[in-house]
mmCIF file of C-alpha atoms in Angstrom:
data_model
loop_
_atom_site.group_PDB
_atom_site.id
_atom_site.type_symbol
_atom_site.label_atom_id
_atom_site.label_comp_id
_atom_site.label_asym_id
_atom_site.label_seq_id
_atom_site.Cartn_x
_atom_site.Cartn_y
_atom_site.Cartn_z
ATOM 1 C CA MET A 50 117.945 -89.512 -225.996
ATOM 2 C CA SER A 51 114.779 -90.719 -227.692
ATOM 3 C CA VAL A 52 113.969 -87.112 -228.654
ATOM 4 C CA ILE A 53 117.124 -86.965 -230.760
ATOM 5 C CA TYR A 54 116.107 -90.117 -232.632
ATOM 6 C CA LEU A 55 112.650 -88.650 -233.178
ATOM 7 C CA LEU A 56 114.037 -85.357 -234.509
ATOM 8 C CA ILE A 57 116.527 -87.098 -236.788
ATOM 9 C CA SER A 58 113.860 -89.370 -238.244
ATOM 10 C CA ILE A 59 111.472 -86.449 -238.801
ATOM 11 C CA SER A 60 114.206 -84.415 -240.498
ATOM 12 C CA ILE A 61 115.068 -87.317 -242.786
ATOM 13 C CA VAL A 62 111.406 -87.729 -243.744
ATOM 14 C CA VAL A 63 111.109 -83.993 -244.487
ATOM 15 C CA ALA A 64 114.340 -84.032 -246.529
ATOM 16 C CA VAL A 65 113.130 -87.002 -248.589
ATOM 17 C CA ALA A 66 109.782 -85.281 -249.161
ATOM 18 C CA PHE A 67 111.503 -82.127 -250.425
ATOM 19 C CA PHE A 68 113.798 -84.193 -252.636
ATOM 20 C CA ILE A 69 110.824 -86.008 -254.173
ATOM 21 C CA ALA A 70 109.050 -82.686 -254.728
ATOM 22 C CA PHE A 71 112.169 -81.312 -256.433
ATOM 23 C CA ILE A 72 112.500 -84.348 -258.709
ATOM 24 C CA MET A 73 108.837 -84.105 -259.677
ATOM 25 C CA ALA A 74 109.199 -80.377 -260.432
ATOM 26 C CA VAL A 75 112.209 -81.011 -262.676
ATOM 27 C CA LYS A 76 110.452 -83.807 -264.553
ATOM 28 C CA THR A 77 107.345 -81.702 -265.191
ATOM 29 C CA GLY A 78 109.423 -78.830 -266.602
ATOM 30 C CA GLN A 79 108.991 -76.395 -263.742
ATOM 31 C CA TYR A 80 112.530 -75.071 -264.203
ATOM 32 C CA ASP A 81 112.490 -74.844 -268.005
ATOM 33 C CA ASP A 82 113.404 -71.395 -269.224
ATOM 34 C CA ASP A 83 110.721 -70.223 -271.628
ATOM 35 C CA TYR A 84 111.457 -66.512 -271.322
ATOM 36 C CA THR A 85 115.090 -66.228 -272.431
ATOM 37 C CA PRO A 86 114.698 -67.589 -276.001
ATOM 38 C CA SER A 87 111.939 -65.078 -276.711
ATOM 39 C CA VAL A 88 114.083 -62.201 -275.469
ATOM 40 C CA ARG A 89 117.268 -63.441 -277.148
ATOM 41 C CA MET A 90 115.820 -62.736 -280.587
ATOM 42 C CA LEU A 91 115.566 -59.052 -279.662
ATOM 43 C CA PHE A 92 119.322 -58.831 -279.135
ATOM 44 C CA ASP A 93 120.431 -60.907 -282.140
ATOM 45 C CA ASP A 94 120.925 -57.785 -284.286
ATOM 46 C CA GLU A 95 123.261 -56.250 -281.719
ATOM 47 C CA LEU A 96 125.331 -59.431 -281.547
ATOM 48 C CA SER A 97 125.653 -59.740 -285.334
ATOM 49 C CA LYS A 98 126.607 -56.059 -285.690
ATOM 50 C CA SER A 99 129.332 -56.339 -283.088
ATOM 51 C CA LYS A 100 130.745 -59.466 -284.748
ATOM 52 C CA SER A 101 130.759 -57.970 -288.238
ATOM 53 C CA SER A 102 132.311 -54.631 -287.342
ATOM 54 C CA LYS A 103 136.006 -54.930 -286.691
ATOM 55 C CA PRO A 104 137.904 -52.102 -285.042
ATOM 56 C CA LYS A 105 140.610 -50.480 -287.128
ATOM 57 C CA THR A 106 144.027 -51.355 -285.800
ATOM 58 C CA ASP A 107 146.039 -49.661 -288.553
ATOM 59 C CA SER A 108 147.572 -46.493 -287.255
ATOM 60 C CA PRO A 109 149.404 -43.993 -289.457
ATOM 61 C CA LYS A 110 153.186 -44.118 -289.095
#
């Protein structure tokens, strides 16, 4: 029975350590996306062209 208490306490310590490491990584900007804004400018022309061109819905009767 004491082994279960030992394993539970060790798992809680490991979980808290990973949680602290995650919080520190988020605060230091580890998960900030620096790549997408630089690539987004390459596709801006395609987005503006598709918004400005409207398909013709008038059909001859």
